[in-house]
XYZ file of C-alpha atoms in Angstrom:
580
model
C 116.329 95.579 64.090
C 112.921 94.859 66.098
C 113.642 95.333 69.991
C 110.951 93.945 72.007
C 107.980 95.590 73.413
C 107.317 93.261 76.278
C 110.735 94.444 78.259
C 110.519 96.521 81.205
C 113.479 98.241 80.373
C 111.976 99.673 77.061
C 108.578 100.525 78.761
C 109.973 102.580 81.802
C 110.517 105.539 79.154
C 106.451 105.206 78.592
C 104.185 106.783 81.087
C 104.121 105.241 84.436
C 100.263 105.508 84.837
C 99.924 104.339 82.334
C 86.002 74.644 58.633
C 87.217 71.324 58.928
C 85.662 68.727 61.127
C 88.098 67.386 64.144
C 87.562 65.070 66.504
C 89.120 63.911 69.981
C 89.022 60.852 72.298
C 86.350 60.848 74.829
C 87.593 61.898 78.562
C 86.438 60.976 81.918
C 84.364 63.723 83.846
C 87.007 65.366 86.509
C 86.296 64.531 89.854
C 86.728 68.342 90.835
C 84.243 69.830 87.758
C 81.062 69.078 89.698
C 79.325 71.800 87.389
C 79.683 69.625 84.533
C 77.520 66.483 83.596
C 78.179 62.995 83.105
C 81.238 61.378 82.682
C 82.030 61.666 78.511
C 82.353 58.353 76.224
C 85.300 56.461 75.566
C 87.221 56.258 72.523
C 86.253 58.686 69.733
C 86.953 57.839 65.955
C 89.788 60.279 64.874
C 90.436 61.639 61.321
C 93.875 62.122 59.876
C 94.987 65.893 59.304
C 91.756 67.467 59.787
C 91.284 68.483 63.836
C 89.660 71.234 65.032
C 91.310 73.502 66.751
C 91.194 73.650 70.424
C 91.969 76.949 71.172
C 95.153 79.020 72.244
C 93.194 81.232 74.092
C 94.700 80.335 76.975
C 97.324 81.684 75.499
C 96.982 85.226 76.310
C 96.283 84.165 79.664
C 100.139 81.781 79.985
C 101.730 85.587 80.506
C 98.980 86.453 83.261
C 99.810 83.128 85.427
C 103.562 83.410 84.689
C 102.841 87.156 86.291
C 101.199 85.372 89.273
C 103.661 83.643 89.556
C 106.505 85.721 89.996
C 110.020 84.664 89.719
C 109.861 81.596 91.544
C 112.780 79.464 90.688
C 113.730 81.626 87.702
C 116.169 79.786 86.241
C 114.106 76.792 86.596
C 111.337 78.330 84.295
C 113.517 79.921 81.785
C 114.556 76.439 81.056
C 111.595 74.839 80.220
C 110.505 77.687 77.386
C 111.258 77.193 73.854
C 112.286 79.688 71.107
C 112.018 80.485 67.509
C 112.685 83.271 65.053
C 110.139 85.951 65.222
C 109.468 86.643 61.657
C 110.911 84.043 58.620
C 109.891 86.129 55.585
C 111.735 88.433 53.106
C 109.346 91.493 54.355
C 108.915 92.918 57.807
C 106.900 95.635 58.837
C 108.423 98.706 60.685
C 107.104 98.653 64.304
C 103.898 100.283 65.047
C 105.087 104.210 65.762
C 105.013 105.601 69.305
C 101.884 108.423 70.448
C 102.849 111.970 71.447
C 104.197 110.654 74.666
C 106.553 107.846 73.346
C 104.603 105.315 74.034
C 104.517 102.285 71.535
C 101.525 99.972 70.850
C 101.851 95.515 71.622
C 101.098 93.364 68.968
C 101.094 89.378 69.802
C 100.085 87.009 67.780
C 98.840 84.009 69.626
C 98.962 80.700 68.066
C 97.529 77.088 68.872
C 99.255 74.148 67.503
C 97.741 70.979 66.835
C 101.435 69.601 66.628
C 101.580 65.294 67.688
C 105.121 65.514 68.500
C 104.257 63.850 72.042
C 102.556 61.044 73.459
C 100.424 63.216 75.762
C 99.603 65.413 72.592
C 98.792 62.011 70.499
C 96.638 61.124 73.720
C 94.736 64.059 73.498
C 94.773 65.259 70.008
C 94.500 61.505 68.473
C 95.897 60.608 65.239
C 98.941 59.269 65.899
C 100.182 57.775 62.591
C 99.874 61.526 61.597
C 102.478 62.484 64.043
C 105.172 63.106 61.642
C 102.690 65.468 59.034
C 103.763 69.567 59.027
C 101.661 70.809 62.178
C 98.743 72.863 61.872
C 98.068 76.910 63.722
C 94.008 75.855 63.930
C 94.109 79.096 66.587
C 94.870 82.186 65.448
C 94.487 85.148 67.605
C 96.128 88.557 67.448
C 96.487 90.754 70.489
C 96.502 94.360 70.394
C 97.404 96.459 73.378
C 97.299 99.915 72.744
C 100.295 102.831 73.256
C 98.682 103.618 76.969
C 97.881 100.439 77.729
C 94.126 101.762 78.418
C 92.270 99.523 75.939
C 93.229 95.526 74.605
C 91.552 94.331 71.199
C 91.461 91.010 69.595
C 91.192 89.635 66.205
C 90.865 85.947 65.868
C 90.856 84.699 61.851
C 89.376 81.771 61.387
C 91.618 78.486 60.424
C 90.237 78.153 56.709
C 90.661 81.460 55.436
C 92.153 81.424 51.942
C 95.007 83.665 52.320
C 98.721 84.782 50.465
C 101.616 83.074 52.103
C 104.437 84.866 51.730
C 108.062 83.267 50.819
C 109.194 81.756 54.120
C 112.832 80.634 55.525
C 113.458 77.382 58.232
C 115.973 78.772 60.393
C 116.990 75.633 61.018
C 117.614 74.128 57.998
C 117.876 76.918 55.292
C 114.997 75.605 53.192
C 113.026 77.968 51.334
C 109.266 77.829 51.280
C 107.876 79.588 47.760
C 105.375 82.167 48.577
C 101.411 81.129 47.261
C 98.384 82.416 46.564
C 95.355 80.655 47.763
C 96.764 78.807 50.521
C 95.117 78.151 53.738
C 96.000 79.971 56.646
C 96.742 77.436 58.470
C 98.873 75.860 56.880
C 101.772 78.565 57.310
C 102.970 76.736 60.461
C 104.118 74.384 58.743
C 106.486 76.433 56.241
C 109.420 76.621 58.744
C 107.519 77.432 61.664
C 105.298 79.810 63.856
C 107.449 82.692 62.348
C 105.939 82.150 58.841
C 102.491 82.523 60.126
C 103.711 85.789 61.767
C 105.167 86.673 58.191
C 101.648 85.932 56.873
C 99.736 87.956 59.058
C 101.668 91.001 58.403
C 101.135 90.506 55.223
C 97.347 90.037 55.489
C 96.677 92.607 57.656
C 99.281 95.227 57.442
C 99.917 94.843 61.400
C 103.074 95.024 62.624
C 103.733 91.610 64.891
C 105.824 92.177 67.987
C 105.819 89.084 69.625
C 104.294 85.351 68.821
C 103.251 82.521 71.760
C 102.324 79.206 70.580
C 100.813 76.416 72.662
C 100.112 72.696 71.829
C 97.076 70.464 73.120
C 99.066 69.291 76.161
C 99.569 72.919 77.210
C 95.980 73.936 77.504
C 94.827 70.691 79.591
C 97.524 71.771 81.746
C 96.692 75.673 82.101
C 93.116 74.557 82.554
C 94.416 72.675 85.465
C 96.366 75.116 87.274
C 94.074 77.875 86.864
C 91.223 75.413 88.668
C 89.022 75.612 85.770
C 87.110 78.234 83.532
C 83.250 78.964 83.828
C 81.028 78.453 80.626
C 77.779 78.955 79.639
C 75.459 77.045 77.311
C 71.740 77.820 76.100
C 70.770 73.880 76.351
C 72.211 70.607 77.290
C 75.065 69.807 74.448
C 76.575 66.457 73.536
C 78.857 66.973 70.886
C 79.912 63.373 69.798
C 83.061 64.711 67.654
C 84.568 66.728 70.319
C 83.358 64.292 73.613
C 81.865 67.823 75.486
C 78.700 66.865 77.304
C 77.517 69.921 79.527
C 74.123 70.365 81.312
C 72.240 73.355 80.230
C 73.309 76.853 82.169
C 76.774 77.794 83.799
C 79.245 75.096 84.367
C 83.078 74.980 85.143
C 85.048 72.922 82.743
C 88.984 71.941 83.202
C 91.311 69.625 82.098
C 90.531 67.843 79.328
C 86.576 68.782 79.396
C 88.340 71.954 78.433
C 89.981 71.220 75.571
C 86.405 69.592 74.300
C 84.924 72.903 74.686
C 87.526 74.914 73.109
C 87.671 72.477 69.845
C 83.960 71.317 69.479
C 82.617 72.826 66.447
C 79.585 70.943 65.695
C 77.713 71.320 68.614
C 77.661 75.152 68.789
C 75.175 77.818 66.507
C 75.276 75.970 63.027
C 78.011 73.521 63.454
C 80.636 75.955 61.570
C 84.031 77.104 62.473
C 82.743 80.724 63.433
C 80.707 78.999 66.354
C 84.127 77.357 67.716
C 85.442 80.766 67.928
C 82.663 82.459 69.748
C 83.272 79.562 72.419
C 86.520 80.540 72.835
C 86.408 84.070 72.895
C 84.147 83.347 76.207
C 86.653 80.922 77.308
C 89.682 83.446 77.144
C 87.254 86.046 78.399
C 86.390 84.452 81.447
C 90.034 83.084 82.390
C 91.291 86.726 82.006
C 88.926 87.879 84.689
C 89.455 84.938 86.988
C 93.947 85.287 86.349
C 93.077 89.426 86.682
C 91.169 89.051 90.014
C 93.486 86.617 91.599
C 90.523 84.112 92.962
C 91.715 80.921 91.735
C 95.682 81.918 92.741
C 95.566 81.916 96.352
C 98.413 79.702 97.211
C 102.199 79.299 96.918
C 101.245 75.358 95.482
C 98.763 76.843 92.898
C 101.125 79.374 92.298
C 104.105 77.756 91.011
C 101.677 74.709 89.091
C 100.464 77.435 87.128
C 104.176 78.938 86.969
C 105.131 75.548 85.644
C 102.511 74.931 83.223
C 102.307 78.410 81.294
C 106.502 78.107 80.964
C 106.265 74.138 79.831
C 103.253 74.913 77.225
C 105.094 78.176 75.449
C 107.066 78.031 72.472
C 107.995 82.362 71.729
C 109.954 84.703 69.846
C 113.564 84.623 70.686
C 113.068 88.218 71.747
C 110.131 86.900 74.270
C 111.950 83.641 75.829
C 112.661 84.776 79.429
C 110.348 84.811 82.554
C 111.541 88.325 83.399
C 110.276 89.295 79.692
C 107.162 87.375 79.860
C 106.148 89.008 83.817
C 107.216 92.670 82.127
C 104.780 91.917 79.015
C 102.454 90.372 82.161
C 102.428 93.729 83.933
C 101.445 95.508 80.718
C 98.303 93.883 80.019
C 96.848 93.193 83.459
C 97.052 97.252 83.924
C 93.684 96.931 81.018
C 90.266 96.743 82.375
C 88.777 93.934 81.328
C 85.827 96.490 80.445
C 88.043 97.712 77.441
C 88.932 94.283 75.735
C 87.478 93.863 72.963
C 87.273 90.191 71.248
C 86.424 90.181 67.314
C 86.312 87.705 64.872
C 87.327 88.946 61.309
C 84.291 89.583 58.846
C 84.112 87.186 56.487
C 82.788 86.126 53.441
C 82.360 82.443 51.665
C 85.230 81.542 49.259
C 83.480 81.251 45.900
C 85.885 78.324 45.202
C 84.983 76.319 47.480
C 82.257 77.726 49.402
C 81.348 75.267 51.952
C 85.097 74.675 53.285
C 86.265 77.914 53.221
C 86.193 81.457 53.387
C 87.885 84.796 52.317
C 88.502 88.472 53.977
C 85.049 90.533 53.622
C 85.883 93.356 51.528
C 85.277 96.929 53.239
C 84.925 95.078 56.952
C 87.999 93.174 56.910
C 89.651 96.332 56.240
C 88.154 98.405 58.292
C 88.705 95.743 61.585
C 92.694 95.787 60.637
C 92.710 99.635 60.166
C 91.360 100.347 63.346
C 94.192 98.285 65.244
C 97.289 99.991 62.638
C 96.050 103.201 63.855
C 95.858 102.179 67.791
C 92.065 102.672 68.075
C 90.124 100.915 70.194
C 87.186 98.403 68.709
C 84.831 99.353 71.638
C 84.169 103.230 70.178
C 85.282 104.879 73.563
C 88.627 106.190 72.424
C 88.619 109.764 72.199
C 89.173 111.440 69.018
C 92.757 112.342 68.011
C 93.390 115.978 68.036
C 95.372 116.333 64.560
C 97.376 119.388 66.342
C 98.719 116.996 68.849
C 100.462 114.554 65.978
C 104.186 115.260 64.566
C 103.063 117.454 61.302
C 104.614 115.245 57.935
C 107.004 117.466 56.048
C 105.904 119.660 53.301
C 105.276 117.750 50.328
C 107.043 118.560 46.909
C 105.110 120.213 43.542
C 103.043 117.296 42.088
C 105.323 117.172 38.960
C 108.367 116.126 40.946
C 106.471 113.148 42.819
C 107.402 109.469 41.228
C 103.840 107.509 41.591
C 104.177 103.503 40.915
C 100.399 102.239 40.643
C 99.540 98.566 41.160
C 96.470 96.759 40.187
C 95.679 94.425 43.328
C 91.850 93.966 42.896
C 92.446 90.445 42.593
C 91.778 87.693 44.950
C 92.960 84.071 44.901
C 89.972 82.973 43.306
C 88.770 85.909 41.065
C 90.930 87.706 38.327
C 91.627 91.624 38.498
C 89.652 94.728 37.332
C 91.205 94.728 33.792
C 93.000 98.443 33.235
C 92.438 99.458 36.705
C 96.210 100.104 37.664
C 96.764 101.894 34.367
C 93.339 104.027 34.454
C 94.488 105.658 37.788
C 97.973 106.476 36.851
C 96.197 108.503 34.303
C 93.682 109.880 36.423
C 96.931 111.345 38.772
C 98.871 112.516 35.844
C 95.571 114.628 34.784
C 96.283 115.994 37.874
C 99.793 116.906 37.355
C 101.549 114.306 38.883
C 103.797 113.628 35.911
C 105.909 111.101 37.306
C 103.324 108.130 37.940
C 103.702 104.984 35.955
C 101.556 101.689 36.014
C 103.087 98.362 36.919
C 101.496 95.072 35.054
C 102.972 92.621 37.896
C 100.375 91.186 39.462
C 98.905 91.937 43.125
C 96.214 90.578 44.902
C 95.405 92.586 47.771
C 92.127 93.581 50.048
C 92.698 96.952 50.949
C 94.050 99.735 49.331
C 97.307 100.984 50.316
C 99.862 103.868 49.502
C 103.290 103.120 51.309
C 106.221 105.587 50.938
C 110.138 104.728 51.630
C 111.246 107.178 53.555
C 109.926 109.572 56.478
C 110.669 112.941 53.988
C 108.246 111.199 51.460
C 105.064 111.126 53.783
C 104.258 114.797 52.632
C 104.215 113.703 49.078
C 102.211 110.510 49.271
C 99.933 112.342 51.571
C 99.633 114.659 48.780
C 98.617 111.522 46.739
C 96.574 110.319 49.252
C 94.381 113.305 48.947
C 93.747 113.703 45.093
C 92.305 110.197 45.688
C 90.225 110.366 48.303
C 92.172 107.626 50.148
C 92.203 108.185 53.705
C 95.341 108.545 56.053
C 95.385 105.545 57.712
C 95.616 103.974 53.945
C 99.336 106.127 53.782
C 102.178 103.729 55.596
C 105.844 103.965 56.002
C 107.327 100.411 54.418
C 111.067 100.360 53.643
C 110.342 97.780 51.132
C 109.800 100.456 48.629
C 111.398 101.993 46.142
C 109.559 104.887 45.696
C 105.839 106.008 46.912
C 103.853 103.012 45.666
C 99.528 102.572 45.112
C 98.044 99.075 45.487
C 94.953 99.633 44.673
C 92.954 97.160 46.253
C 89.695 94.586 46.042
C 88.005 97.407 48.173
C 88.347 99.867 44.946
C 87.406 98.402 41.916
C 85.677 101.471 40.218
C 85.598 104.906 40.411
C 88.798 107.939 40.308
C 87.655 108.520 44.474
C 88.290 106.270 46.630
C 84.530 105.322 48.570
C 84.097 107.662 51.426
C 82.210 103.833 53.074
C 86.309 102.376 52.190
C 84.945 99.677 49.895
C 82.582 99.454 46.485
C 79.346 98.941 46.247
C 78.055 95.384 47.833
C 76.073 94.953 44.843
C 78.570 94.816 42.320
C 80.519 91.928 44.659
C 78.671 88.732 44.023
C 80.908 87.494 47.754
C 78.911 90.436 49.754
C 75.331 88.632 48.964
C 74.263 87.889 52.703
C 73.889 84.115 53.000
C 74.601 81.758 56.206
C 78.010 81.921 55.161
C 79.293 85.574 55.365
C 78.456 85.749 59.222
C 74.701 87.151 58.176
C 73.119 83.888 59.023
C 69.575 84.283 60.481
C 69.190 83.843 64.236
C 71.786 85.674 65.705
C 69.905 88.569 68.399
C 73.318 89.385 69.551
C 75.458 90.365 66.765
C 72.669 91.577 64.552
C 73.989 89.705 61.784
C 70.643 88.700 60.426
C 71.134 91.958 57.667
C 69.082 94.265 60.269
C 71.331 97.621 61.583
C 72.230 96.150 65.250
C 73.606 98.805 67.708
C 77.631 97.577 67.513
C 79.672 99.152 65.462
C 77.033 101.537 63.992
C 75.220 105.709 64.492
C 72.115 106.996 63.616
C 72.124 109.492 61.036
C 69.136 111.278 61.825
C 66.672 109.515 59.277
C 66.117 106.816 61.009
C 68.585 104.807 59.425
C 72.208 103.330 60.090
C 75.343 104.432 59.588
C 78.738 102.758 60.221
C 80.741 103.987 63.112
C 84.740 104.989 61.741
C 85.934 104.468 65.487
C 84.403 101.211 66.011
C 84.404 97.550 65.102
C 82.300 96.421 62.399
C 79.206 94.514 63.438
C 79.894 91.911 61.053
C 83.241 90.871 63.664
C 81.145 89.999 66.171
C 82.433 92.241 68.673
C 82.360 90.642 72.218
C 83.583 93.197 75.799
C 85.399 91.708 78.471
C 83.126 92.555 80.788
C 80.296 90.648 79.200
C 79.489 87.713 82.050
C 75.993 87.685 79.727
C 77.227 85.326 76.680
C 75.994 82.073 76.269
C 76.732 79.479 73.204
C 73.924 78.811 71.172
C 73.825 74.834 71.103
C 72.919 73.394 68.040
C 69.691 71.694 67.724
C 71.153 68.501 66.241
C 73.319 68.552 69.780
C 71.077 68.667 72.164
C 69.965 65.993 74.568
């Protein structure tokens, strides 16, 4: 059984150094935001089921103020957290293994609910005849902390990403949600809860959750409150007449509800897409981290104890999360990162062929390469040292190829396109021509991004590594699962040709119709920061010598949109159609 990660008790063995459009009511211009402009419109017009998301990124900053806070009136603040299940699916990943000194990698998924299940979230979030609809997780944000604690990253995926849900449980009421293919992700939420989404991000990304924190609209406004607001930036003066934000041009402090228009307006920033929405937020989160990590806005025992208050009354967690103590001991973990070494990300992307202007799909090779880096506890920024193999536990000898069992999958499928016909059964006989006599190939179908080998127990990892090698497939492709039966190939939309796995972990762009650069795969013209205009940037990428670019393995892909902690730089890109 999972034990949690956040607990003190656990961590004293480690070292001690250790696409949718959404709109929201107007709001009246805070008396204490004098940065920010005019006061903002009445009464917006509100759609039914469709909001933007607002962003949970004050999520990750609720275990930083309950920190601040300390233990004031514990029992008080237990109280007012809620709980639920950690993981509803069939499946669960093993926990991410420990480093040479027995320390263990944090995983938290962060979600934001657009849930109307109270007047002051109908107030905020609108739509209240659509109070009683499934909610929505329109944030998305996984947290990685790494074994020493030296380095944070963070993948956001964006709300309309056409994803597999996986067969999901309500603890509550012991109905059984079907798993699906071509589902949006987020609509998992509302199959039996925030542990479903959990369930499906495992499942997407192969990363082992730890812990989930969930926060509604009401919960932000409230955090944005305590905390005394969060500076922003903007390139130009931005109305945004879906969202109610109206900001004058340059660095302004928003709070309260002029918050929660800057976390969910979409139109207004770069071209009006979801992407833009999360490259606000990613400065938002950035910016409260710094302010929570330097103490500047917590100078008082009344500050103190609002904040304590409204990070406890805005969480719902994991059952294995729902104490203060656990949530200051999970506190104490991540403010010991600099906010030099977080790293946000967005993961790369690419349009969904079936619906193309809604939606969007993993990138093939990126996506992959984003989640890899986090499995294997290496940081997106490129300064982690390499790993010297002598230092890691040695797998056990592996057995003569003719004794190792081989299942082979074909998973080059996606939700919208069909799989490579024969693939599954032409690399079972590529392995057996290599005198692995025991592989067999396995008609049911898969759809799967990356290719993976998983083995069921620890004496196995010898043999699939053996596997792993007459393919070409690198380690971090080779993962423990006790789901298993035997050592088991998915090969993957990232291998759709070839007997060798590419050395580049994904096939040729050309042959992929969804790699064509276009405004929609994050290659849009325009942006000088990320590079994405098709031009080798400097993120994420090494010079070879000729004067061209090569990827980095140790880094993030440029197509994430890597952004550092540090980076007090960033400014939104208003669109022109928003500007006054």
């Amino acid at each position: 059984m999972r034990q949690s990660s956040g607990v003190r008790e656990e961590q004293a063995a480690q070292s001690k150094d250790g696409k949718a459009k959404g709109d929201t009511p107007g709001a009246e211009e805070s008396e204490d935001t004098k940065d920010a402009d005019g006061s903002i419109a009445g009464g917006r017009r509100r759609r039914i089921g469709r909001i933007a998301r607002w962003a949970a990124l004050g999520l990750a900053v609720l275990v930083l103020g309950v920190s601040a806070a300390g233990y004031f009136y514990y029992e008080h603040l237990n109280g007012n957290i809620r709980k639920n299940k950690l993981n509803l699916g069939d499946k669960q990943l093993d926990r991410s293994a420990a480093n040479a000194d027995g320390q263990r990698p944090l995983n938290i998924l962060l979600l934001g609910s657009d849930s109307r299940n109270s007047k002051a979230n109908q107030d905020l979030g609108g739509a209240r005849d659509d109070a009683d609809r499934p909610p929505l997780a329109d944030v998305q944000m996984l947290v990685h902390v790494s074994a020493d604690r030296s380095n944070m990253s963070v993948i956001s995926v964006p709300r309309d990403t056409r994803v597999t849900i996986p067969k999901c449980t309500d603890p509550e009421n012991g109905k059984v949600y079907r798993g699906t293919n071509g589902q949006i992700i987020n609509t998992s939420l509302g199959n039996g809860g925030p542990g479903c989404t959990v369930a499906t991000w495992e499942e997407l990304t192969g990363i082992p959750v730890d812990h989930f924190m969930m926060i509604d609209f009401a919960g932000v406004v409230s955090m944005a409150d305590a905390v005394g607001g969060v500076p922003v930036c903007v390139d130009s003066n931005i109305y945004d007449d879906k969202s109610g934000l109206r900001l004058l041009k340059g660095s302004r402090t928003v709070k309260g509800e002029q918050a929660l228009q800057w976390l969910r307006t979409r139109h207004g920033f770069e071209d009006g897409s979801d992407i833009g929405r999360t490259h606000a937020q990613h400065m938002y989160m950035n910016a409260m981290v710094r302010q929570l990590k330097s103490g500047t806005k917590l100078s008082d025992p009344g500050q103190l104890t609002d904040l304590a208050e409204a990070a406890t009354k805005a969480l719902t967690v994991d059952k294995d999360l729902g104490s203060v103590k656990k949530l200051y001991n999970l506190a104490d973990d991540i403010k010991r990162v600099p906010s030099g070494r977080i790293t946000m990300t967005t993961m790369p992307w690419v349009s969904d062929p079936q619906n193309p202007d809604a939606h969007v799909i993993p990138k093939p090779g990126d996506a992959e390469k984003l989640f890899s880096l986090v499995r294997n506890d290496i940081a997106l920024d490129g300064k982690d040292k390499k790993k010297d193999p002598k230092s890691l536990p040695s797998a056990p000898p592996a057995a003569p190829k003719k004794d190792i069992a081989v299942t082979v999958f074909n998973g080059t499928g996606t939700v919208v396109e069909p799989p490579v016909t024969g693939r599954g059964s032409d690399i079972a006989s590529f392995l057996v021509k290599q005198g692995f006599a025991k592989v067999t190939s396995d008609s049911t179908p898969r759809a799967q991004a990356d290719t993976t080998l998983t083995y069921p127990r620890a004496t196995q990892r010898g043999d699939a590594l053996a596997v792993a090698k007459a393919l070409g497939l690198p380690e971090t492709a080779v993962r423990h699962s006790p789901e298993v039966q035997q050592i088991t190939l998915v090969i993957g939309g990232d291998w759709k040709g070839g007997t060798s796995y590419p050395k580049d972990g994904g096939e040729d762009e050309s042959a992929d119709p969804a790699s064509t650069p276009s405004a929609k795969d994050g290659k849009g013209a325009g942006d000088e920061k990320t590079g994405q205009d098709g031009k080798a940037g400097k993120d994420g990428q090494k010079d070879d010598g000729k004067g061209t670019k090569k990827p980095d393995d140790n880094k993030a892909p440029e197509s994430s949109d890597p952004l550092n902690g540090d980076d007090r730089t960033a400014c939104m890109k208003v669109n022109p159609l928003n500007r006054f």
